[in-house]
PDB file of C-alpha atoms in Angstrom:
ATOM      1  CA  MET A   1       0.181  -0.091  -0.105  1.00  0.00           C
ATOM      2  CA  SER A   2       1.363   3.324  -0.794  1.00  0.00           C
ATOM      3  CA  ILE A   3       1.632   5.862   2.122  1.00  0.00           C
ATOM      4  CA  GLU A   4      -0.955   8.126   0.248  1.00  0.00           C
ATOM      5  CA  ASN A   5      -3.368   5.528   0.225  1.00  0.00           C
ATOM      6  CA  PHE A   6      -2.556   4.535   3.867  1.00  0.00           C
ATOM      7  CA  ILE A   7      -3.301   8.183   5.018  1.00  0.00           C
ATOM      8  CA  VAL A   8      -6.549   8.539   2.850  1.00  0.00           C
ATOM      9  CA  ASP A   9      -7.852   5.176   4.160  1.00  0.00           C
ATOM     10  CA  LYS A  10      -7.087   6.383   7.642  1.00  0.00           C
ATOM     11  CA  ILE A  11      -8.929   9.505   7.268  1.00  0.00           C
ATOM     12  CA  LYS A  12     -11.695   8.002   5.705  1.00  0.00           C
ATOM     13  CA  THR A  13     -12.423   5.573   8.378  1.00  0.00           C
ATOM     14  CA  SER A  14     -11.705   8.147  11.179  1.00  0.00           C
ATOM     15  CA  SER A  15     -14.769   8.982  13.388  1.00  0.00           C
ATOM     16  CA  HIS A  16     -13.629  12.682  13.898  1.00  0.00           C
ATOM     17  CA  ASN A  17     -13.735  15.393  11.336  1.00  0.00           C
ATOM     18  CA  ILE A  18     -10.065  16.330  10.261  1.00  0.00           C
ATOM     19  CA  THR A  19      -9.615  19.974  10.609  1.00  0.00           C
ATOM     20  CA  LYS A  20      -7.956  22.105   7.916  1.00  0.00           C
ATOM     21  CA  SER A  21      -4.721  22.286   9.907  1.00  0.00           C
ATOM     22  CA  GLN A  22      -4.708  18.416  10.357  1.00  0.00           C
ATOM     23  CA  LYS A  23      -5.295  18.160   6.657  1.00  0.00           C
ATOM     24  CA  LEU A  24      -1.588  20.015   6.424  1.00  0.00           C
ATOM     25  CA  VAL A  25      -0.139  17.604   8.661  1.00  0.00           C
ATOM     26  CA  ALA A  26      -1.522  14.718   6.611  1.00  0.00           C
ATOM     27  CA  ASP A  27      -0.042  16.212   3.559  1.00  0.00           C
ATOM     28  CA  PHE A  28       3.209  16.620   4.996  1.00  0.00           C
ATOM     29  CA  LEU A  29       3.238  12.811   6.241  1.00  0.00           C
ATOM     30  CA  VAL A  30       2.342  11.910   2.323  1.00  0.00           C
ATOM     31  CA  LYS A  31       5.435  13.985   1.070  1.00  0.00           C
ATOM     32  CA  ASN A  32       7.755  13.397   3.454  1.00  0.00           C
ATOM     33  CA  SER A  33       6.740  10.095   4.860  1.00  0.00           C
ATOM     34  CA  GLU A  34      10.236   8.551   5.765  1.00  0.00           C
ATOM     35  CA  LYS A  35      11.724  11.765   7.361  1.00  0.00           C
ATOM     36  CA  ALA A  36       8.489  12.046   9.359  1.00  0.00           C
ATOM     37  CA  THR A  37       8.819   8.842  11.155  1.00  0.00           C
ATOM     38  CA  TYR A  38      11.959  10.048  12.995  1.00  0.00           C
ATOM     39  CA  MET A  39      10.566  13.737  13.515  1.00  0.00           C
ATOM     40  CA  THR A  40       8.976  14.832  16.745  1.00  0.00           C
ATOM     41  CA  ALA A  41       5.375  16.362  16.597  1.00  0.00           C
ATOM     42  CA  ASN A  42       6.974  19.383  17.638  1.00  0.00           C
ATOM     43  CA  GLN A  43       9.535  19.346  14.656  1.00  0.00           C
ATOM     44  CA  ILE A  44       6.604  18.447  12.139  1.00  0.00           C
ATOM     45  CA  GLY A  45       4.402  21.337  13.572  1.00  0.00           C
ATOM     46  CA  MET A  46       7.160  23.912  12.995  1.00  0.00           C
ATOM     47  CA  ASP A  47       7.998  22.768   9.237  1.00  0.00           C
ATOM     48  CA  VAL A  48       4.097  22.632   8.567  1.00  0.00           C
ATOM     49  CA  GLY A  49       3.404  25.822  10.268  1.00  0.00           C
ATOM     50  CA  VAL A  50       0.931  24.221  12.893  1.00  0.00           C
ATOM     51  CA  SER A  51       1.274  23.421  16.698  1.00  0.00           C
ATOM     52  CA  GLU A  52       2.568  20.425  18.071  1.00  0.00           C
ATOM     53  CA  THR A  53      -1.014  19.969  19.547  1.00  0.00           C
ATOM     54  CA  THR A  54      -2.431  19.988  16.024  1.00  0.00           C
ATOM     55  CA  VAL A  55       0.274  17.301  15.123  1.00  0.00           C
ATOM     56  CA  ILE A  56      -0.723  14.899  18.373  1.00  0.00           C
ATOM     57  CA  ARG A  57      -4.621  15.604  17.780  1.00  0.00           C
ATOM     58  CA  PHE A  58      -4.316  14.449  14.062  1.00  0.00           C
ATOM     59  CA  ALA A  59      -2.846  11.218  15.202  1.00  0.00           C
ATOM     60  CA  LEU A  60      -5.389  10.833  17.923  1.00  0.00           C
ATOM     61  CA  SER A  61      -8.418  11.712  15.402  1.00  0.00           C
ATOM     62  CA  LEU A  62      -7.242   8.649  13.317  1.00  0.00           C
ATOM     63  CA  GLY A  63      -7.411   6.179  16.149  1.00  0.00           C
ATOM     64  CA  TYR A  64      -3.896   6.267  17.668  1.00  0.00           C
ATOM     65  CA  LYS A  65      -3.004   6.447  21.397  1.00  0.00           C
ATOM     66  CA  ARG A  66      -0.040   8.523  20.801  1.00  0.00           C
ATOM     67  CA  PHE A  67       1.613  10.235  17.923  1.00  0.00           C
ATOM     68  CA  SER A  68       4.574   7.716  17.941  1.00  0.00           C
ATOM     69  CA  ASP A  69       2.183   5.031  17.289  1.00  0.00           C
ATOM     70  CA  LEU A  70       1.134   6.590  13.986  1.00  0.00           C
ATOM     71  CA  GLN A  71       4.695   6.777  13.256  1.00  0.00           C
ATOM     72  CA  ASP A  72       5.425   3.129  13.951  1.00  0.00           C
ATOM     73  CA  GLU A  73       2.634   1.922  11.627  1.00  0.00           C
ATOM     74  CA  LEU A  74       3.801   4.467   9.049  1.00  0.00           C
ATOM     75  CA  ARG A  75       7.242   3.165   9.461  1.00  0.00           C
ATOM     76  CA  GLN A  76       6.155  -0.430   8.813  1.00  0.00           C
ATOM     77  CA  THR A  77       4.215   0.509   5.744  1.00  0.00           C
ATOM     78  CA  ILE A  78       7.067   2.264   4.287  1.00  0.00           C
ATOM     79  CA  ILE A  79       9.213  -0.780   4.732  1.00  0.00           C
ATOM     80  CA  GLY A  80       6.387  -3.085   3.287  1.00  0.00           C
ATOM     81  CA  ASP A  81       6.164  -0.921   0.413  1.00  0.00           C
ATOM     82  CA  ARG A  82       9.625  -0.405  -0.299  1.00  0.00           C
ATOM     83  CA  THR A  83       9.951  -4.633  -0.471  1.00  0.00           C
ATOM     84  CA  VAL A  84       7.355  -4.727  -3.160  1.00  0.00           C
ATOM     85  CA  GLN A  85       9.094  -1.634  -4.695  1.00  0.00           C
ATOM     86  CA  ASN A  86      12.585  -3.750  -4.419  1.00  0.00           C
ATOM     87  CA  LEU A  87      10.946  -6.779  -5.960  1.00  0.00           C
ATOM     88  CA  GLN A  88       9.415  -4.996  -9.050  1.00  0.00           C
ATOM     89  CA  LYS A  89      12.731  -3.098  -9.500  1.00  0.00           C
ATOM     90  CA  ALA A  90      14.805  -6.438  -9.234  1.00  0.00           C
ATOM     91  CA  ASN A  91      12.522  -8.261 -11.745  1.00  0.00           C
ATOM     92  CA  SER A  92      12.993  -5.464 -14.266  1.00  0.00           C
ATOM     93  CA  LYS A  93      16.573  -5.202 -13.950  1.00  0.00           C
ATOM     94  CA  VAL A  94      17.010  -8.993 -13.880  1.00  0.00           C
ATOM     95  CA  GLY A  95      14.849  -9.048 -17.148  1.00  0.00           C
ATOM     96  CA  GLU A  96      17.576  -6.893 -18.990  1.00  0.00           C
ATOM     97  CA  SER A  97      20.452  -8.678 -17.878  1.00  0.00           C
ATOM     98  CA  SER A  98      21.477 -11.751 -15.749  1.00  0.00           C
ATOM     99  CA  ALA A  99      20.984 -12.176 -11.897  1.00  0.00           C
ATOM    100  CA  LEU A 100      24.367 -13.403 -11.787  1.00  0.00           C
ATOM    101  CA  SER A 101      26.059 -10.430 -12.769  1.00  0.00           C
ATOM    102  CA  LEU A 102      23.893  -8.050 -11.549  1.00  0.00           C
ATOM    103  CA  SER A 103      24.019  -9.599  -7.965  1.00  0.00           C
ATOM    104  CA  PHE A 104      27.939  -9.660  -8.036  1.00  0.00           C
ATOM    105  CA  GLN A 105      28.016  -6.046  -9.443  1.00  0.00           C
ATOM    106  CA  GLN A 106      25.947  -4.749  -6.628  1.00  0.00           C
ATOM    107  CA  ASP A 107      27.781  -6.711  -3.796  1.00  0.00           C
ATOM    108  CA  THR A 108      30.864  -5.038  -5.252  1.00  0.00           C
ATOM    109  CA  GLN A 109      29.657  -1.642  -4.960  1.00  0.00           C
ATOM    110  CA  ASN A 110      28.460  -2.517  -1.267  1.00  0.00           C
ATOM    111  CA  LEU A 111      31.783  -3.571  -0.359  1.00  0.00           C
ATOM    112  CA  HIS A 112      33.559  -0.728  -1.489  1.00  0.00           C
ATOM    113  CA  LYS A 113      30.976   1.834  -0.159  1.00  0.00           C
ATOM    114  CA  THR A 114      31.609   0.174   3.232  1.00  0.00           C
ATOM    115  CA  LEU A 115      34.995  -0.062   3.178  1.00  0.00           C
ATOM    116  CA  GLU A 116      35.091   4.010   2.471  1.00  0.00           C
ATOM    117  CA  GLN A 117      32.894   4.558   5.400  1.00  0.00           C
ATOM    118  CA  ILE A 118      35.181   2.516   8.072  1.00  0.00           C
ATOM    119  CA  ASP A 119      37.465   4.488  10.335  1.00  0.00           C
ATOM    120  CA  VAL A 120      40.654   2.391  10.642  1.00  0.00           C
ATOM    121  CA  ALA A 121      41.701   3.736  13.699  1.00  0.00           C
ATOM    122  CA  LYS A 122      38.364   2.878  15.355  1.00  0.00           C
ATOM    123  CA  PHE A 123      38.251  -0.838  13.751  1.00  0.00           C
ATOM    124  CA  ASN A 124      41.918  -1.218  15.557  1.00  0.00           C
ATOM    125  CA  GLU A 125      40.395  -0.159  18.568  1.00  0.00           C
ATOM    126  CA  VAL A 126      37.650  -2.691  18.427  1.00  0.00           C
ATOM    127  CA  VAL A 127      40.350  -5.280  17.599  1.00  0.00           C
ATOM    128  CA  ASN A 128      42.192  -4.725  20.663  1.00  0.00           C
ATOM    129  CA  LEU A 129      38.762  -4.396  22.680  1.00  0.00           C
ATOM    130  CA  ILE A 130      37.777  -7.810  21.601  1.00  0.00           C
ATOM    131  CA  GLY A 131      41.139  -9.394  22.476  1.00  0.00           C
ATOM    132  CA  GLU A 132      40.973  -8.143  25.909  1.00  0.00           C
ATOM    133  CA  ALA A 133      37.446  -8.606  26.922  1.00  0.00           C
ATOM    134  CA  ASN A 134      36.788 -11.112  29.749  1.00  0.00           C
ATOM    135  CA  HIS A 135      33.733 -12.017  27.382  1.00  0.00           C
ATOM    136  CA  THR A 136      32.390 -10.828  23.831  1.00  0.00           C
ATOM    137  CA  PHE A 137      28.678 -11.353  23.044  1.00  0.00           C
ATOM    138  CA  ILE A 138      27.602 -11.076  19.591  1.00  0.00           C
ATOM    139  CA  ILE A 139      23.858 -10.266  18.957  1.00  0.00           C
ATOM    140  CA  GLY A 140      21.943 -10.907  15.624  1.00  0.00           C
ATOM    141  CA  LEU A 141      18.271 -11.927  15.453  1.00  0.00           C
ATOM    142  CA  ARG A 142      15.902 -12.596  12.637  1.00  0.00           C
ATOM    143  CA  SER A 143      17.939 -11.608   9.290  1.00  0.00           C
ATOM    144  CA  SER A 144      21.010 -10.753  11.350  1.00  0.00           C
ATOM    145  CA  LEU A 145      21.254 -14.530  12.760  1.00  0.00           C
ATOM    146  CA  ALA A 146      23.664 -15.364   9.965  1.00  0.00           C
ATOM    147  CA  ASP A 147      26.033 -12.337  10.863  1.00  0.00           C
ATOM    148  CA  ALA A 148      26.205 -12.991  14.745  1.00  0.00           C
ATOM    149  CA  TYR A 149      26.589 -16.894  14.168  1.00  0.00           C
ATOM    150  CA  TYR A 150      29.605 -16.558  11.771  1.00  0.00           C
ATOM    151  CA  LEU A 151      31.315 -13.961  13.722  1.00  0.00           C
ATOM    152  CA  GLY A 152      30.744 -15.466  16.983  1.00  0.00           C
ATOM    153  CA  PHE A 153      31.402 -19.249  15.921  1.00  0.00           C
ATOM    154  CA  SER A 154      34.727 -18.126  14.156  1.00  0.00           C
ATOM    155  CA  LEU A 155      35.915 -15.717  17.175  1.00  0.00           C
ATOM    156  CA  ASN A 156      35.298 -18.492  19.848  1.00  0.00           C
ATOM    157  CA  ALA A 157      37.220 -20.995  17.877  1.00  0.00           C
ATOM    158  CA  MET A 158      40.246 -18.715  17.934  1.00  0.00           C
ATOM    159  CA  ILE A 159      40.131 -16.942  21.582  1.00  0.00           C
ATOM    160  CA  GLY A 160      37.458 -19.038  23.433  1.00  0.00           C
ATOM    161  CA  ASN A 161      35.558 -16.286  25.162  1.00  0.00           C
ATOM    162  CA  VAL A 162      32.869 -15.326  22.464  1.00  0.00           C
ATOM    163  CA  LYS A 163      29.229 -16.306  22.286  1.00  0.00           C
ATOM    164  CA  ALA A 164      26.822 -15.690  19.330  1.00  0.00           C
ATOM    165  CA  ILE A 165      23.202 -14.943  20.392  1.00  0.00           C
ATOM    166  CA  THR A 166      20.920 -15.631  17.580  1.00  0.00           C
ATOM    167  CA  ASN A 167      17.641 -16.263  19.636  1.00  0.00           C
ATOM    168  CA  ALA A 168      15.923 -14.429  22.414  1.00  0.00           C
ATOM    169  CA  GLY A 169      15.758 -17.353  24.754  1.00  0.00           C
ATOM    170  CA  MET A 170      18.387 -18.831  27.091  1.00  0.00           C
ATOM    171  CA  ASP A 171      21.537 -17.579  25.516  1.00  0.00           C
ATOM    172  CA  LEU A 172      20.136 -13.910  25.598  1.00  0.00           C
ATOM    173  CA  GLU A 173      19.503 -14.220  29.205  1.00  0.00           C
ATOM    174  CA  ASP A 174      22.694 -16.124  30.027  1.00  0.00           C
ATOM    175  CA  CYS A 175      24.202 -12.919  28.342  1.00  0.00           C
ATOM    176  CA  LEU A 176      22.212 -10.383  30.203  1.00  0.00           C
ATOM    177  CA  LEU A 177      23.275 -12.288  33.695  1.00  0.00           C
ATOM    178  CA  LYS A 178      27.154 -12.640  32.824  1.00  0.00           C
ATOM    179  CA  ALA A 179      28.009  -9.762  31.081  1.00  0.00           C
ATOM    180  CA  ASP A 180      30.033  -7.095  33.112  1.00  0.00           C
ATOM    181  CA  GLU A 181      32.018  -3.970  32.381  1.00  0.00           C
ATOM    182  CA  GLY A 182      34.812  -6.225  30.982  1.00  0.00           C
ATOM    183  CA  SER A 183      32.483  -7.363  28.397  1.00  0.00           C
ATOM    184  CA  VAL A 184      31.911  -6.255  24.566  1.00  0.00           C
ATOM    185  CA  VAL A 185      28.731  -6.651  23.134  1.00  0.00           C
ATOM    186  CA  ILE A 186      28.638  -6.574  19.310  1.00  0.00           C
ATOM    187  CA  GLY A 187      25.255  -5.952  17.692  1.00  0.00           C
ATOM    188  CA  PHE A 188      24.324  -6.641  14.077  1.00  0.00           C
ATOM    189  CA  VAL A 189      21.141  -4.067  13.979  1.00  0.00           C
ATOM    190  CA  PHE A 190      19.795  -3.574  10.273  1.00  0.00           C
ATOM    191  CA  THR A 191      16.653  -1.811   9.491  1.00  0.00           C
ATOM    192  CA  ARG A 192      13.830  -2.769  10.802  1.00  0.00           C
ATOM    193  CA  PHE A 193      15.833  -2.563  14.076  1.00  0.00           C
ATOM    194  CA  THR A 194      14.430  -5.883  15.967  1.00  0.00           C
ATOM    195  CA  SER A 195      13.299  -4.766  19.248  1.00  0.00           C
ATOM    196  CA  GLN A 196      14.776  -7.333  21.450  1.00  0.00           C
ATOM    197  CA  THR A 197      18.196  -6.667  19.933  1.00  0.00           C
ATOM    198  CA  VAL A 198      17.859  -2.784  20.441  1.00  0.00           C
ATOM    199  CA  GLU A 199      16.468  -3.267  24.044  1.00  0.00           C
ATOM    200  CA  ALA A 200      19.225  -6.053  25.129  1.00  0.00           C
ATOM    201  CA  MET A 201      21.872  -3.670  23.987  1.00  0.00           C
ATOM    202  CA  ARG A 202      20.447  -0.720  25.617  1.00  0.00           C
ATOM    203  CA  TYR A 203      20.270  -2.725  29.008  1.00  0.00           C
ATOM    204  CA  LEU A 204      23.894  -4.016  28.741  1.00  0.00           C
ATOM    205  CA  LYS A 205      25.234  -0.490  28.304  1.00  0.00           C
ATOM    206  CA  ALA A 206      23.283   1.154  31.081  1.00  0.00           C
ATOM    207  CA  GLU A 207      23.286  -1.563  33.602  1.00  0.00           C
ATOM    208  CA  LYS A 208      26.336  -3.729  32.907  1.00  0.00           C
ATOM    209  CA  ASN A 209      28.523  -1.019  31.580  1.00  0.00           C
ATOM    210  CA  CYS A 210      29.687  -3.187  28.734  1.00  0.00           C
ATOM    211  CA  LYS A 211      31.405  -1.726  25.536  1.00  0.00           C
ATOM    212  CA  VAL A 212      28.920  -1.401  22.903  1.00  0.00           C
ATOM    213  CA  ILE A 213      29.713  -1.940  19.292  1.00  0.00           C
ATOM    214  CA  THR A 214      26.876  -1.231  16.603  1.00  0.00           C
ATOM    215  CA  ILE A 215      26.959  -2.738  12.920  1.00  0.00           C
ATOM    216  CA  THR A 216      24.076  -1.378  10.977  1.00  0.00           C
ATOM    217  CA  ASP A 217      23.052   0.082   7.495  1.00  0.00           C
ATOM    218  CA  SER A 218      21.260   3.295   8.829  1.00  0.00           C
ATOM    219  CA  VAL A 219      22.226   6.670  10.710  1.00  0.00           C
ATOM    220  CA  ARG A 220      18.987   6.335  12.147  1.00  0.00           C
ATOM    221  CA  CYS A 221      19.699   3.074  14.024  1.00  0.00           C
ATOM    222  CA  PRO A 222      18.330   3.362  17.771  1.00  0.00           C
ATOM    223  CA  THR A 223      21.388   1.656  19.221  1.00  0.00           C
ATOM    224  CA  ILE A 224      23.939   4.358  17.957  1.00  0.00           C
ATOM    225  CA  PRO A 225      23.212   6.881  20.868  1.00  0.00           C
ATOM    226  CA  PHE A 226      24.685   4.576  23.593  1.00  0.00           C
ATOM    227  CA  SER A 227      27.174   2.628  21.222  1.00  0.00           C
ATOM    228  CA  ASP A 228      30.982   2.969  21.860  1.00  0.00           C
ATOM    229  CA  TYR A 229      31.732   2.124  18.092  1.00  0.00           C
ATOM    230  CA  LEU A 230      29.819   2.578  15.154  1.00  0.00           C
ATOM    231  CA  PHE A 231      30.416   0.650  11.801  1.00  0.00           C
ATOM    232  CA  LEU A 232      27.959   1.398   8.750  1.00  0.00           C
ATOM    233  CA  THR A 233      27.604  -1.103   6.294  1.00  0.00           C
ATOM    234  CA  GLU A 234      25.667  -1.296   2.727  1.00  0.00           C
ATOM    235  CA  ILE A 235      22.899  -3.596   2.255  1.00  0.00           C
ATOM    236  CA  GLU A 236      21.523  -2.688  -1.364  1.00  0.00           C
ATOM    237  CA  SER A 237      20.446  -5.529  -3.246  1.00  0.00           C
ATOM    238  CA  ILE A 238      18.631  -6.402  -6.500  1.00  0.00           C
ATOM    239  CA  THR A 239      16.353  -8.592  -4.241  1.00  0.00           C
ATOM    240  CA  PRO A 240      13.699  -7.876  -1.894  1.00  0.00           C
ATOM    241  CA  MET A 241      15.981  -8.936   0.996  1.00  0.00           C
ATOM    242  CA  GLU A 242      18.903  -6.987   1.989  1.00  0.00           C
ATOM    243  CA  SER A 243      22.492  -8.009   1.021  1.00  0.00           C
ATOM    244  CA  HIS A 244      24.763  -8.935   4.050  1.00  0.00           C
ATOM    245  CA  VAL A 245      27.916  -9.474   2.035  1.00  0.00           C
ATOM    246  CA  ALA A 246      29.462  -6.341   3.390  1.00  0.00           C
ATOM    247  CA  SER A 247      28.774  -7.288   7.003  1.00  0.00           C
ATOM    248  CA  MET A 248      30.379 -10.439   6.426  1.00  0.00           C
ATOM    249  CA  ALA A 249      33.174  -8.926   4.942  1.00  0.00           C
ATOM    250  CA  LEU A 250      33.627  -6.721   7.705  1.00  0.00           C
ATOM    251  CA  SER A 251      33.380  -9.843   9.925  1.00  0.00           C
ATOM    252  CA  ASN A 252      36.229 -11.643   8.197  1.00  0.00           C
ATOM    253  CA  ALA A 253      38.325  -8.372   8.555  1.00  0.00           C
ATOM    254  CA  LEU A 254      37.830  -8.594  12.239  1.00  0.00           C
ATOM    255  CA  ILE A 255      38.487 -12.360  12.413  1.00  0.00           C
ATOM    256  CA  SER A 256      41.734 -11.841  10.292  1.00  0.00           C
ATOM    257  CA  ALA A 257      42.897  -8.875  12.669  1.00  0.00           C
ATOM    258  CA  ILE A 258      42.194 -10.614  15.813  1.00  0.00           C
ATOM    259  CA  GLY A 259      44.057 -13.718  14.536  1.00  0.00           C
ATOM    260  CA  GLN A 260      46.986 -11.487  13.636  1.00  0.00           C
ATOM    261  CA  LYS A 261      46.880  -9.857  17.095  1.00  0.00           C
ATOM    262  CA  GLN A 262      46.446 -12.895  19.439  1.00  0.00           C
ATOM    263  CA  LYS A 263      48.596 -15.360  17.191  1.00  0.00           C
ATOM    264  CA  ASP A 264      49.923 -17.442  20.072  1.00  0.00           C
ATOM    265  CA  LYS A 265      46.459 -17.872  21.921  1.00  0.00           C
ATOM    266  CA  VAL A 266      44.802 -18.659  18.471  1.00  0.00           C
ATOM    267  CA  GLU A 267      47.278 -21.107  17.250  1.00  0.00           C
ATOM    268  CA  GLU A 268      47.128 -23.173  20.838  1.00  0.00           C
ATOM    269  CA  ASN A 269      43.183 -22.985  20.550  1.00  0.00           C
ATOM    270  CA  LEU A 270      42.832 -24.132  16.966  1.00  0.00           C
ATOM    271  CA  ASN A 271      45.295 -26.898  17.510  1.00  0.00           C
ATOM    272  CA  THR A 272      43.374 -28.029  20.645  1.00  0.00           C
ATOM    273  CA  LEU A 273      40.169 -28.188  18.588  1.00  0.00           C
ATOM    274  CA  GLU A 274      42.201 -30.262  15.758  1.00  0.00           C
ATOM    275  CA  ARG A 275      43.368 -32.791  18.104  1.00  0.00           C
ATOM    276  CA  TYR A 276      39.940 -33.344  19.505  1.00  0.00           C
ATOM    277  CA  PHE A 277      38.090 -33.407  15.973  1.00  0.00           C
ATOM    278  CA  ASN A 278      40.880 -36.130  14.791  1.00  0.00           C
ATOM    279  CA  LYS A 279      40.016 -38.067  18.073  1.00  0.00           C
ATOM    280  CA  ALA A 280      36.398 -37.689  17.874  1.00  0.00           C
ATOM    281  CA  GLU A 281      36.472 -38.226  14.050  1.00  0.00           C
ATOM    282  CA  VAL A 282      34.170 -35.250  13.600  1.00  0.00           C
ATOM    283  CA  PHE A 283      34.829 -34.855   9.700  1.00  0.00           C
ATOM    284  CA  PHE A 284      34.397 -37.384   7.102  1.00  0.00           C
ATOM    285  CA  GLU A 285      37.560 -38.813   5.765  1.00  0.00           C
ATOM    286  CA  LYS A 286      38.117 -41.577   3.161  1.00  0.00           C
TER     287      LYS A 286
END
């Protein structure tokens, strides 16, 4: 559903009469939909030329308890509409060329853009932090599950004090209990910003004083205000789903740098694992 249809449908089904001033607010939301989802009622009122109260009353007249509730639904509508648009765009592009080449081209662009955005000094600081941490917890839920699991699995095999959290059950609860000021928390938090990831990271920063690292695609990510480090990655894709290739490349860079920084420890741990694998016949051999 388009944003215009979303707003019009809400107005049509409203049991209240929409005033002239409120119609100006509605027009602003249609023309500036994405921007409006992150503005305060006062900011929108100033842009439109009406009072903050008028903006809030507009939301109330549409049946919402708070203006933020209207913003939340508007945000979900934008994302849903974008997904459909991405699919249509992808189908159009793929019809002109091959999915294989286009996909690789897009991911290559994402990699270049992501690399340009990384502060090398900050990256090296994070490498040192992880190497010195009591524990490192890597959180990634839903579409970020693979990112968190890959980085967590690799680092834990190398330095032994890393845990990937890919669900909101016991693993997350264990993290909330054991984390302390000597812990590092890495969160993969991509647009739509999974609430459980955001709230867990917020708690770990505020209550446990952990060092918090955010890996995201957006400067609007809600974990940025309380993060110690931020890495922006590009997620553009020719499919309706975002591409996590750049995120995985960043993980590979962290794995490589930590491997170099902790050579002796990593070698000892990997040799220990290999001896066990051989003894337990973990891998198939002819």
